[in-house]
């Protein structure tokens, strides 16, 4: 058995082909992301990875729409989105595969 702590990971990412990580794999990346109201991420896309975001709690804006608890968004390679936490929010994000340097600012 291995043990790790989320606070020792980078920006909530704890599974993937990077360090630090609780599980090193190139199959996928997994994160638990905590946001404060007003936090933003710039418009970006992935060329290789598919990104799945589960809104666990709070309200967020992605793809120019408002989403809340239980909403699951699947972005295919080339689909771009920005992100804004409208309230404090908790998300789980899964990307597959774990492709290094596969985050590009702006639209595809």
PDB file of N, CA and C in Angstrom:
ATOM      1  N   UNK A   1       0.831  -1.176   0.000  1.00  0.00           N
ATOM      2  CA  UNK A   1       0.000   0.000   0.000  1.00  0.00           C
ATOM      3  C   UNK A   1       0.879   1.244   0.000  1.00  0.00           C
ATOM      4  N   UNK A   2       0.426   2.252  -0.730  1.00  0.00           N
ATOM      5  CA  UNK A   2       1.072   3.560  -0.723  1.00  0.00           C
ATOM      6  C   UNK A   2       0.112   4.561  -0.102  1.00  0.00           C
ATOM      7  N   UNK A   3       0.652   5.650   0.403  1.00  0.00           N
ATOM      8  CA  UNK A   3      -0.168   6.700   0.996  1.00  0.00           C
ATOM      9  C   UNK A   3       0.350   8.050   0.528  1.00  0.00           C
ATOM     10  N   UNK A   4      -0.561   8.947   0.234  1.00  0.00           N
ATOM     11  CA  UNK A   4      -0.197  10.312  -0.146  1.00  0.00           C
ATOM     12  C   UNK A   4      -1.250  11.254   0.420  1.00  0.00           C
ATOM     13  N   UNK A   5      -0.971  12.544   0.383  1.00  0.00           N
ATOM     14  CA  UNK A   5      -1.915  13.562   0.865  1.00  0.00           C
ATOM     15  C   UNK A   5      -2.194  14.536  -0.276  1.00  0.00           C
ATOM     16  N   UNK A   6      -3.448  14.886  -0.433  1.00  0.00           N
ATOM     17  CA  UNK A   6      -3.846  15.780  -1.511  1.00  0.00           C
ATOM     18  C   UNK A   6      -3.104  17.110  -1.445  1.00  0.00           C
ATOM     19  N   UNK A   7      -2.866  17.604  -0.242  1.00  0.00           N
ATOM     20  CA  UNK A   7      -2.185  18.900  -0.127  1.00  0.00           C
ATOM     21  C   UNK A   7      -0.731  18.841  -0.601  1.00  0.00           C
ATOM     22  N   UNK A   8      -0.184  17.642  -0.770  1.00  0.00           N
ATOM     23  CA  UNK A   8       1.174  17.499  -1.288  1.00  0.00           C
ATOM     24  C   UNK A   8       1.215  17.440  -2.821  1.00  0.00           C
ATOM     25  N   UNK A   9       0.051  17.387  -3.452  1.00  0.00           N
ATOM     26  CA  UNK A   9      -0.039  17.320  -4.906  1.00  0.00           C
ATOM     27  C   UNK A   9      -0.080  18.745  -5.476  1.00  0.00           C
ATOM     28  N   UNK A  10       0.048  18.869  -6.782  1.00  0.00           N
ATOM     29  CA  UNK A  10       0.027  20.169  -7.449  1.00  0.00           C
ATOM     30  C   UNK A  10      -1.370  20.464  -7.973  1.00  0.00           C
ATOM     31  N   UNK A  11      -2.003  21.521  -7.435  1.00  0.00           N
ATOM     32  CA  UNK A  11      -3.324  21.988  -7.873  1.00  0.00           C
ATOM     33  C   UNK A  11      -4.371  20.882  -7.870  1.00  0.00           C
ATOM     34  N   UNK A  12      -4.256  19.925  -6.943  1.00  0.00           N
ATOM     35  CA  UNK A  12      -5.262  18.878  -6.810  1.00  0.00           C
ATOM     36  C   UNK A  12      -5.052  17.655  -7.678  1.00  0.00           C
ATOM     37  N   UNK A  13      -4.060  17.687  -8.581  1.00  0.00           N
ATOM     38  CA  UNK A  13      -3.815  16.548  -9.477  1.00  0.00           C
ATOM     39  C   UNK A  13      -3.059  15.459  -8.723  1.00  0.00           C
ATOM     40  N   UNK A  14      -3.674  14.267  -8.611  1.00  0.00           N
ATOM     41  CA  UNK A  14      -3.058  13.210  -7.809  1.00  0.00           C
ATOM     42  C   UNK A  14      -2.855  11.886  -8.534  1.00  0.00           C
ATOM     43  N   UNK A  15      -3.351  11.746  -9.770  1.00  0.00           N
ATOM     44  CA  UNK A  15      -3.092  10.564 -10.597  1.00  0.00           C
ATOM     45  C   UNK A  15      -2.668  11.062 -11.965  1.00  0.00           C
ATOM     46  N   UNK A  16      -1.584  10.505 -12.516  1.00  0.00           N
ATOM     47  CA  UNK A  16      -1.170  10.874 -13.865  1.00  0.00           C
ATOM     48  C   UNK A  16       0.311  10.693 -14.091  1.00  0.00           C
ATOM     49  N   UNK A  17       0.730  11.078 -15.284  1.00  0.00           N
ATOM     50  CA  UNK A  17       2.122  10.917 -15.705  1.00  0.00           C
ATOM     51  C   UNK A  17       2.903  12.195 -15.408  1.00  0.00           C
ATOM     52  N   UNK A  18       3.009  12.524 -14.110  1.00  0.00           N
ATOM     53  CA  UNK A  18       3.695  13.726 -13.637  1.00  0.00           C
ATOM     54  C   UNK A  18       4.110  13.492 -12.198  1.00  0.00           C
ATOM     55  N   UNK A  19       4.806  14.442 -11.632  1.00  0.00           N
ATOM     56  CA  UNK A  19       5.215  14.345 -10.226  1.00  0.00           C
ATOM     57  C   UNK A  19       4.949  15.694  -9.563  1.00  0.00           C
ATOM     58  N   UNK A  20       4.526  15.702  -8.325  1.00  0.00           N
ATOM     59  CA  UNK A  20       4.233  14.523  -7.512  1.00  0.00           C
ATOM     60  C   UNK A  20       2.916  13.881  -7.933  1.00  0.00           C
ATOM     61  N   UNK A  21       2.755  12.617  -7.612  1.00  0.00           N
ATOM     62  CA  UNK A  21       1.528  11.889  -7.902  1.00  0.00           C
ATOM     63  C   UNK A  21       1.384  10.731  -6.927  1.00  0.00           C
ATOM     64  N   UNK A  22       0.149  10.345  -6.653  1.00  0.00           N
ATOM     65  CA  UNK A  22      -0.098   9.167  -5.825  1.00  0.00           C
ATOM     66  C   UNK A  22       0.000   7.899  -6.668  1.00  0.00           C
ATOM     67  N   UNK A  23      -0.349   8.022  -7.968  1.00  0.00           N
ATOM     68  CA  UNK A  23      -0.266   6.892  -8.886  1.00  0.00           C
ATOM     69  C   UNK A  23       0.275   7.383 -10.220  1.00  0.00           C
ATOM     70  N   UNK A  24       1.451   6.916 -10.586  1.00  0.00           N
ATOM     71  CA  UNK A  24       2.089   7.277 -11.856  1.00  0.00           C
ATOM     72  C   UNK A  24       1.501   6.416 -12.965  1.00  0.00           C
ATOM     73  N   UNK A  25       0.849   7.058 -13.959  1.00  0.00           N
ATOM     74  CA  UNK A  25       0.275   6.333 -15.088  1.00  0.00           C
ATOM     75  C   UNK A  25       0.109   7.273 -16.268  1.00  0.00           C
ATOM     76  N   UNK A  26       0.204   6.726 -17.487  1.00  0.00           N
ATOM     77  CA  UNK A  26      -0.060   7.543 -18.667  1.00  0.00           C
ATOM     78  C   UNK A  26      -1.467   7.303 -19.206  1.00  0.00           C
ATOM     79  N   UNK A  27      -2.256   6.511 -18.487  1.00  0.00           N
ATOM     80  CA  UNK A  27      -3.615   6.174 -18.914  1.00  0.00           C
ATOM     81  C   UNK A  27      -4.583   7.336 -18.692  1.00  0.00           C
ATOM     82  N   UNK A  28      -4.452   8.008 -17.550  1.00  0.00           N
ATOM     83  CA  UNK A  28      -5.368   9.096 -17.233  1.00  0.00           C
ATOM     84  C   UNK A  28      -4.745  10.024 -16.205  1.00  0.00           C
ATOM     85  N   UNK A  29      -5.423  11.149 -15.984  1.00  0.00           N
ATOM     86  CA  UNK A  29      -5.079  12.089 -14.921  1.00  0.00           C
ATOM     87  C   UNK A  29      -6.353  12.334 -14.121  1.00  0.00           C
ATOM     88  N   UNK A  30      -6.217  12.481 -12.804  1.00  0.00           N
ATOM     89  CA  UNK A  30      -7.372  12.729 -11.941  1.00  0.00           C
ATOM     90  C   UNK A  30      -7.012  13.822 -10.947  1.00  0.00           C
ATOM     91  N   UNK A  31      -7.962  14.742 -10.737  1.00  0.00           N
ATOM     92  CA  UNK A  31      -7.751  15.826  -9.776  1.00  0.00           C
ATOM     93  C   UNK A  31      -9.021  16.089  -8.989  1.00  0.00           C
ATOM     94  N   UNK A  32      -8.843  16.545  -7.766  1.00  0.00           N
ATOM     95  CA  UNK A  32      -9.909  17.135  -6.963  1.00  0.00           C
ATOM     96  C   UNK A  32      -9.547  18.607  -6.860  1.00  0.00           C
ATOM     97  N   UNK A  33     -10.395  19.465  -7.425  1.00  0.00           N
ATOM     98  CA  UNK A  33     -10.087  20.886  -7.541  1.00  0.00           C
ATOM     99  C   UNK A  33     -11.016  21.699  -6.644  1.00  0.00           C
ATOM    100  N   UNK A  34     -10.426  22.447  -5.726  1.00  0.00           N
ATOM    101  CA  UNK A  34     -11.167  23.359  -4.848  1.00  0.00           C
ATOM    102  C   UNK A  34     -11.017  24.769  -5.404  1.00  0.00           C
ATOM    103  N   UNK A  35     -12.125  25.465  -5.572  1.00  0.00           N
ATOM    104  CA  UNK A  35     -12.098  26.836  -6.085  1.00  0.00           C
ATOM    105  C   UNK A  35     -12.817  27.770  -5.126  1.00  0.00           C
ATOM    106  N   UNK A  36     -12.331  28.983  -5.035  1.00  0.00           N
ATOM    107  CA  UNK A  36     -13.010  30.064  -4.323  1.00  0.00           C
ATOM    108  C   UNK A  36     -13.824  30.855  -5.346  1.00  0.00           C
ATOM    109  N   UNK A  37     -14.933  31.432  -4.905  1.00  0.00           N
ATOM    110  CA  UNK A  37     -15.744  32.262  -5.794  1.00  0.00           C
ATOM    111  C   UNK A  37     -14.851  33.298  -6.471  1.00  0.00           C
ATOM    112  N   UNK A  38     -14.986  33.410  -7.782  1.00  0.00           N
ATOM    113  CA  UNK A  38     -14.179  34.363  -8.543  1.00  0.00           C
ATOM    114  C   UNK A  38     -12.933  33.775  -9.173  1.00  0.00           C
ATOM    115  N   UNK A  39     -12.510  32.573  -8.742  1.00  0.00           N
ATOM    116  CA  UNK A  39     -11.355  31.930  -9.380  1.00  0.00           C
ATOM    117  C   UNK A  39     -11.668  31.679 -10.853  1.00  0.00           C
ATOM    118  N   UNK A  40     -10.645  31.836 -11.691  1.00  0.00           N
ATOM    119  CA  UNK A  40     -10.820  31.660 -13.135  1.00  0.00           C
ATOM    120  C   UNK A  40      -9.661  30.859 -13.724  1.00  0.00           C
ATOM    121  N   UNK A  41      -9.955  30.212 -14.833  1.00  0.00           N
ATOM    122  CA  UNK A  41      -8.924  29.609 -15.670  1.00  0.00           C
ATOM    123  C   UNK A  41      -9.156  30.125 -17.084  1.00  0.00           C
ATOM    124  N   UNK A  42      -8.077  30.442 -17.792  1.00  0.00           N
ATOM    125  CA  UNK A  42      -8.190  31.024 -19.129  1.00  0.00           C
ATOM    126  C   UNK A  42      -8.719  29.997 -20.127  1.00  0.00           C
ATOM    127  N   UNK A  43      -9.253  30.511 -21.232  1.00  0.00           N
ATOM    128  CA  UNK A  43      -9.717  29.664 -22.320  1.00  0.00           C
ATOM    129  C   UNK A  43      -8.573  28.746 -22.741  1.00  0.00           C
ATOM    130  N   UNK A  44      -8.846  27.445 -22.795  1.00  0.00           N
ATOM    131  CA  UNK A  44      -7.814  26.489 -23.182  1.00  0.00           C
ATOM    132  C   UNK A  44      -8.457  25.267 -23.824  1.00  0.00           C
ATOM    133  N   UNK A  45      -7.631  24.470 -24.460  1.00  0.00           N
ATOM    134  CA  UNK A  45      -8.087  23.215 -25.058  1.00  0.00           C
ATOM    135  C   UNK A  45      -6.957  22.193 -24.982  1.00  0.00           C
ATOM    136  N   UNK A  46      -7.310  20.957 -25.279  1.00  0.00           N
ATOM    137  CA  UNK A  46      -6.337  19.866 -25.334  1.00  0.00           C
ATOM    138  C   UNK A  46      -6.367  19.290 -26.745  1.00  0.00           C
ATOM    139  N   UNK A  47      -5.221  18.969 -27.286  1.00  0.00           N
ATOM    140  CA  UNK A  47      -5.154  18.375 -28.624  1.00  0.00           C
ATOM    141  C   UNK A  47      -5.295  16.859 -28.569  1.00  0.00           C
ATOM    142  N   UNK A  48      -4.868  16.249 -27.458  1.00  0.00           N
ATOM    143  CA  UNK A  48      -4.857  14.790 -27.333  1.00  0.00           C
ATOM    144  C   UNK A  48      -5.917  14.299 -26.354  1.00  0.00           C
ATOM    145  N   UNK A  49      -6.009  14.929 -25.206  1.00  0.00           N
ATOM    146  CA  UNK A  49      -6.828  14.416 -24.115  1.00  0.00           C
ATOM    147  C   UNK A  49      -8.291  14.806 -24.175  1.00  0.00           C
ATOM    148  N   UNK A  50      -9.125  13.897 -23.686  1.00  0.00           N
ATOM    149  CA  UNK A  50     -10.529  14.170 -23.396  1.00  0.00           C
ATOM    150  C   UNK A  50     -10.603  14.507 -21.921  1.00  0.00           C
ATOM    151  N   UNK A  51     -11.321  15.584 -21.577  1.00  0.00           N
ATOM    152  CA  UNK A  51     -11.405  16.044 -20.192  1.00  0.00           C
ATOM    153  C   UNK A  51     -12.841  15.935 -19.704  1.00  0.00           C
ATOM    154  N   UNK A  52     -13.017  15.291 -18.560  1.00  0.00           N
ATOM    155  CA  UNK A  52     -14.332  15.125 -17.942  1.00  0.00           C
ATOM    156  C   UNK A  52     -14.322  15.877 -16.621  1.00  0.00           C
ATOM    157  N   UNK A  53     -15.294  16.778 -16.433  1.00  0.00           N
ATOM    158  CA  UNK A  53     -15.394  17.551 -15.201  1.00  0.00           C
ATOM    159  C   UNK A  53     -16.726  17.262 -14.531  1.00  0.00           C
ATOM    160  N   UNK A  54     -16.676  16.840 -13.272  1.00  0.00           N
ATOM    161  CA  UNK A  54     -17.862  16.641 -12.440  1.00  0.00           C
ATOM    162  C   UNK A  54     -17.930  17.791 -11.452  1.00  0.00           C
ATOM    163  N   UNK A  55     -19.037  18.521 -11.450  1.00  0.00           N
ATOM    164  CA  UNK A  55     -19.244  19.567 -10.460  1.00  0.00           C
ATOM    165  C   UNK A  55     -19.829  18.885  -9.224  1.00  0.00           C
ATOM    166  N   UNK A  56     -19.054  18.815  -8.152  1.00  0.00           N
ATOM    167  CA  UNK A  56     -19.503  18.168  -6.914  1.00  0.00           C
ATOM    168  C   UNK A  56     -20.330  19.146  -6.092  1.00  0.00           C
ATOM    169  N   UNK A  57     -19.830  20.376  -5.958  1.00  0.00           N
ATOM    170  CA  UNK A  57     -20.570  21.392  -5.212  1.00  0.00           C
ATOM    171  C   UNK A  57     -20.254  22.765  -5.781  1.00  0.00           C
ATOM    172  N   UNK A  58     -21.171  23.698  -5.575  1.00  0.00           N
ATOM    173  CA  UNK A  58     -20.979  25.059  -6.045  1.00  0.00           C
ATOM    174  C   UNK A  58     -21.537  25.272  -7.436  1.00  0.00           C
ATOM    175  N   UNK A  59     -21.348  26.495  -7.936  1.00  0.00           N
ATOM    176  CA  UNK A  59     -21.809  26.891  -9.268  1.00  0.00           C
ATOM    177  C   UNK A  59     -20.595  27.382 -10.049  1.00  0.00           C
ATOM    178  N   UNK A  60     -20.495  26.944 -11.300  1.00  0.00           N
ATOM    179  CA  UNK A  60     -19.376  27.330 -12.151  1.00  0.00           C
ATOM    180  C   UNK A  60     -19.888  27.729 -13.529  1.00  0.00           C
ATOM    181  N   UNK A  61     -19.042  28.430 -14.273  1.00  0.00           N
ATOM    182  CA  UNK A  61     -19.343  28.747 -15.665  1.00  0.00           C
ATOM    183  C   UNK A  61     -18.272  28.104 -16.533  1.00  0.00           C
ATOM    184  N   UNK A  62     -18.746  27.283 -17.477  1.00  0.00           N
ATOM    185  CA  UNK A  62     -17.896  26.666 -18.490  1.00  0.00           C
ATOM    186  C   UNK A  62     -18.702  26.632 -19.781  1.00  0.00           C
ATOM    187  N   UNK A  63     -18.048  26.751 -20.912  1.00  0.00           N
ATOM    188  CA  UNK A  63     -18.721  26.702 -22.209  1.00  0.00           C
ATOM    189  C   UNK A  63     -19.852  27.720 -22.280  1.00  0.00           C
ATOM    190  N   UNK A  64     -19.637  28.881 -21.632  1.00  0.00           N
ATOM    191  CA  UNK A  64     -20.605  29.985 -21.620  1.00  0.00           C
ATOM    192  C   UNK A  64     -21.952  29.614 -21.006  1.00  0.00           C
ATOM    193  N   UNK A  65     -21.969  28.599 -20.129  1.00  0.00           N
ATOM    194  CA  UNK A  65     -23.188  28.207 -19.424  1.00  0.00           C
ATOM    195  C   UNK A  65     -22.876  28.027 -17.950  1.00  0.00           C
ATOM    196  N   UNK A  66     -23.913  28.106 -17.130  1.00  0.00           N
ATOM    197  CA  UNK A  66     -23.763  27.887 -15.693  1.00  0.00           C
ATOM    198  C   UNK A  66     -24.098  26.435 -15.373  1.00  0.00           C
ATOM    199  N   UNK A  67     -23.262  25.827 -14.511  1.00  0.00           N
ATOM    200  CA  UNK A  67     -23.423  24.424 -14.140  1.00  0.00           C
ATOM    201  C   UNK A  67     -23.371  24.300 -12.625  1.00  0.00           C
ATOM    202  N   UNK A  68     -23.957  23.212 -12.101  1.00  0.00           N
ATOM    203  CA  UNK A  68     -23.981  23.021 -10.659  1.00  0.00           C
ATOM    204  C   UNK A  68     -23.810  21.568 -10.271  1.00  0.00           C
ATOM    205  N   UNK A  69     -24.048  21.259  -8.993  1.00  0.00           N
ATOM    206  CA  UNK A  69     -23.806  19.924  -8.464  1.00  0.00           C
ATOM    207  C   UNK A  69     -24.458  18.827  -9.309  1.00  0.00           C
ATOM    208  N   UNK A  70     -23.657  17.821  -9.645  1.00  0.00           N
ATOM    209  CA  UNK A  70     -24.140  16.685 -10.419  1.00  0.00           C
ATOM    210  C   UNK A  70     -23.932  16.820 -11.913  1.00  0.00           C
ATOM    211  N   UNK A  71     -23.638  18.023 -12.405  1.00  0.00           N
ATOM    212  CA  UNK A  71     -23.395  18.193 -13.836  1.00  0.00           C
ATOM    213  C   UNK A  71     -22.033  17.609 -14.197  1.00  0.00           C
ATOM    214  N   UNK A  72     -22.001  16.875 -15.311  1.00  0.00           N
ATOM    215  CA  UNK A  72     -20.775  16.258 -15.825  1.00  0.00           C
ATOM    216  C   UNK A  72     -20.565  16.777 -17.242  1.00  0.00           C
ATOM    217  N   UNK A  73     -19.418  17.382 -17.485  1.00  0.00           N
ATOM    218  CA  UNK A  73     -19.093  17.951 -18.789  1.00  0.00           C
ATOM    219  C   UNK A  73     -17.952  17.154 -19.404  1.00  0.00           C
ATOM    220  N   UNK A  74     -18.126  16.724 -20.644  1.00  0.00           N
ATOM    221  CA  UNK A  74     -17.095  15.970 -21.357  1.00  0.00           C
ATOM    222  C   UNK A  74     -16.621  16.818 -22.530  1.00  0.00           C
ATOM    223  N   UNK A  75     -15.363  17.218 -22.493  1.00  0.00           N
ATOM    224  CA  UNK A  75     -14.771  18.010 -23.571  1.00  0.00           C
ATOM    225  C   UNK A  75     -13.830  17.126 -24.368  1.00  0.00           C
ATOM    226  N   UNK A  76     -14.128  16.999 -25.637  1.00  0.00           N
ATOM    227  CA  UNK A  76     -13.309  16.190 -26.538  1.00  0.00           C
ATOM    228  C   UNK A  76     -12.083  17.001 -26.969  1.00  0.00           C
ATOM    229  N   UNK A  77     -11.051  16.340 -27.488  1.00  0.00           N
ATOM    230  CA  UNK A  77      -9.885  17.075 -27.976  1.00  0.00           C
ATOM    231  C   UNK A  77     -10.316  18.168 -28.962  1.00  0.00           C
ATOM    232  N   UNK A  78      -9.748  19.358 -28.784  1.00  0.00           N
ATOM    233  CA  UNK A  78     -10.061  20.477 -29.656  1.00  0.00           C
ATOM    234  C   UNK A  78     -11.177  21.375 -29.157  1.00  0.00           C
ATOM    235  N   UNK A  79     -12.001  20.903 -28.210  1.00  0.00           N
ATOM    236  CA  UNK A  79     -13.048  21.751 -27.642  1.00  0.00           C
ATOM    237  C   UNK A  79     -12.423  22.643 -26.578  1.00  0.00           C
ATOM    238  N   UNK A  80     -12.687  23.936 -26.666  1.00  0.00           N
ATOM    239  CA  UNK A  80     -12.070  24.894 -25.749  1.00  0.00           C
ATOM    240  C   UNK A  80     -13.090  25.414 -24.744  1.00  0.00           C
ATOM    241  N   UNK A  81     -12.622  25.688 -23.534  1.00  0.00           N
ATOM    242  CA  UNK A  81     -13.460  26.319 -22.528  1.00  0.00           C
ATOM    243  C   UNK A  81     -12.608  27.171 -21.606  1.00  0.00           C
ATOM    244  N   UNK A  82     -13.235  28.200 -21.085  1.00  0.00           N
ATOM    245  CA  UNK A  82     -12.681  28.940 -19.958  1.00  0.00           C
ATOM    246  C   UNK A  82     -13.434  28.428 -18.732  1.00  0.00           C
ATOM    247  N   UNK A  83     -13.031  28.869 -17.554  1.00  0.00           N
ATOM    248  CA  UNK A  83     -13.662  28.411 -16.316  1.00  0.00           C
ATOM    249  C   UNK A  83     -13.756  29.580 -15.354  1.00  0.00           C
ATOM    250  N   UNK A  84     -14.908  29.673 -14.675  1.00  0.00           N
ATOM    251  CA  UNK A  84     -15.078  30.652 -13.603  1.00  0.00           C
ATOM    252  C   UNK A  84     -15.898  30.018 -12.494  1.00  0.00           C
ATOM    253  N   UNK A  85     -15.404  30.112 -11.268  1.00  0.00           N
ATOM    254  CA  UNK A  85     -16.170  29.663 -10.101  1.00  0.00           C
ATOM    255  C   UNK A  85     -17.094  30.809  -9.700  1.00  0.00           C
ATOM    256  N   UNK A  86     -18.396  30.602  -9.830  1.00  0.00           N
ATOM    257  CA  UNK A  86     -19.375  31.625  -9.468  1.00  0.00           C
ATOM    258  C   UNK A  86     -19.592  31.660  -7.963  1.00  0.00           C
ATOM    259  N   UNK A  87     -19.379  30.510  -7.316  1.00  0.00           N
ATOM    260  CA  UNK A  87     -19.399  30.374  -5.858  1.00  0.00           C
ATOM    261  C   UNK A  87     -18.189  29.524  -5.499  1.00  0.00           C
ATOM    262  N   UNK A  88     -17.929  29.320  -4.227  1.00  0.00           N
ATOM    263  CA  UNK A  88     -16.939  28.307  -3.863  1.00  0.00           C
ATOM    264  C   UNK A  88     -17.396  27.004  -4.513  1.00  0.00           C
ATOM    265  N   UNK A  89     -16.465  26.239  -5.057  1.00  0.00           N
ATOM    266  CA  UNK A  89     -16.836  25.043  -5.814  1.00  0.00           C
ATOM    267  C   UNK A  89     -15.822  23.931  -5.602  1.00  0.00           C
ATOM    268  N   UNK A  90     -16.307  22.709  -5.767  1.00  0.00           N
ATOM    269  CA  UNK A  90     -15.477  21.510  -5.713  1.00  0.00           C
ATOM    270  C   UNK A  90     -15.762  20.705  -6.971  1.00  0.00           C
ATOM    271  N   UNK A  91     -14.718  20.406  -7.741  1.00  0.00           N
ATOM    272  CA  UNK A  91     -14.833  19.630  -8.972  1.00  0.00           C
ATOM    273  C   UNK A  91     -13.906  18.426  -8.914  1.00  0.00           C
ATOM    274  N   UNK A  92     -14.295  17.374  -9.613  1.00  0.00           N
ATOM    275  CA  UNK A  92     -13.399  16.260  -9.895  1.00  0.00           C
ATOM    276  C   UNK A  92     -13.159  16.294 -11.398  1.00  0.00           C
ATOM    277  N   UNK A  93     -11.886  16.244 -11.792  1.00  0.00           N
ATOM    278  CA  UNK A  93     -11.526  16.308 -13.208  1.00  0.00           C
ATOM    279  C   UNK A  93     -10.743  15.051 -13.573  1.00  0.00           C
ATOM    280  N   UNK A  94     -11.134  14.436 -14.697  1.00  0.00           N
ATOM    281  CA  UNK A  94     -10.436  13.266 -15.231  1.00  0.00           C
ATOM    282  C   UNK A  94     -10.043  13.598 -16.665  1.00  0.00           C
ATOM    283  N   UNK A  95      -8.782  13.356 -17.013  1.00  0.00           N
ATOM    284  CA  UNK A  95      -8.331  13.518 -18.392  1.00  0.00           C
ATOM    285  C   UNK A  95      -7.741  12.194 -18.853  1.00  0.00           C
ATOM    286  N   UNK A  96      -8.045  11.840 -20.096  1.00  0.00           N
ATOM    287  CA  UNK A  96      -7.478  10.626 -20.652  1.00  0.00           C
ATOM    288  C   UNK A  96      -7.103  10.864 -22.107  1.00  0.00           C
ATOM    289  N   UNK A  97      -5.894  10.445 -22.492  1.00  0.00           N
ATOM    290  CA  UNK A  97      -4.834   9.884 -21.665  1.00  0.00           C
ATOM    291  C   UNK A  97      -4.112  10.993 -20.905  1.00  0.00           C
ATOM    292  N   UNK A  98      -3.142  10.601 -20.088  1.00  0.00           N
ATOM    293  CA  UNK A  98      -2.282  11.572 -19.417  1.00  0.00           C
ATOM    294  C   UNK A  98      -1.180  11.955 -20.401  1.00  0.00           C
ATOM    295  N   UNK A  99      -1.416  13.052 -21.109  1.00  0.00           N
ATOM    296  CA  UNK A  99      -0.476  13.498 -22.145  1.00  0.00           C
ATOM    297  C   UNK A  99       0.251  14.743 -21.654  1.00  0.00           C
ATOM    298  N   UNK A 100       1.558  14.649 -21.541  1.00  0.00           N
ATOM    299  CA  UNK A 100       2.359  15.776 -21.057  1.00  0.00           C
ATOM    300  C   UNK A 100       2.255  16.964 -22.009  1.00  0.00           C
ATOM    301  N   UNK A 101       2.198  18.167 -21.429  1.00  0.00           N
ATOM    302  CA  UNK A 101       2.174  19.415 -22.197  1.00  0.00           C
ATOM    303  C   UNK A 101       1.018  19.472 -23.193  1.00  0.00           C
ATOM    304  N   UNK A 102      -0.149  18.936 -22.810  1.00  0.00           N
ATOM    305  CA  UNK A 102      -1.319  18.921 -23.693  1.00  0.00           C
ATOM    306  C   UNK A 102      -2.364  19.949 -23.248  1.00  0.00           C
ATOM    307  N   UNK A 103      -1.924  21.123 -22.823  1.00  0.00           N
ATOM    308  CA  UNK A 103      -2.845  22.212 -22.481  1.00  0.00           C
ATOM    309  C   UNK A 103      -2.412  23.439 -23.267  1.00  0.00           C
ATOM    310  N   UNK A 104      -3.321  23.938 -24.108  1.00  0.00           N
ATOM    311  CA  UNK A 104      -3.019  25.045 -25.002  1.00  0.00           C
ATOM    312  C   UNK A 104      -3.994  26.183 -24.744  1.00  0.00           C
ATOM    313  N   UNK A 105      -3.473  27.384 -24.530  1.00  0.00           N
ATOM    314  CA  UNK A 105      -4.340  28.538 -24.315  1.00  0.00           C
ATOM    315  C   UNK A 105      -5.047  28.905 -25.607  1.00  0.00           C
ATOM    316  N   UNK A 106      -6.284  29.378 -25.472  1.00  0.00           N
ATOM    317  CA  UNK A 106      -7.075  29.824 -26.608  1.00  0.00           C
ATOM    318  C   UNK A 106      -7.869  28.700 -27.239  1.00  0.00           C
ATOM    319  N   UNK A 107      -8.595  29.057 -28.290  1.00  0.00           N
ATOM    320  CA  UNK A 107      -9.396  28.079 -29.026  1.00  0.00           C
ATOM    321  C   UNK A 107      -8.493  27.248 -29.927  1.00  0.00           C
ATOM    322  N   UNK A 108      -9.003  26.093 -30.315  1.00  0.00           N
ATOM    323  CA  UNK A 108      -8.229  25.183 -31.180  1.00  0.00           C
ATOM    324  C   UNK A 108      -8.113  25.743 -32.583  1.00  0.00           C
TER     325      UNK A 108
END
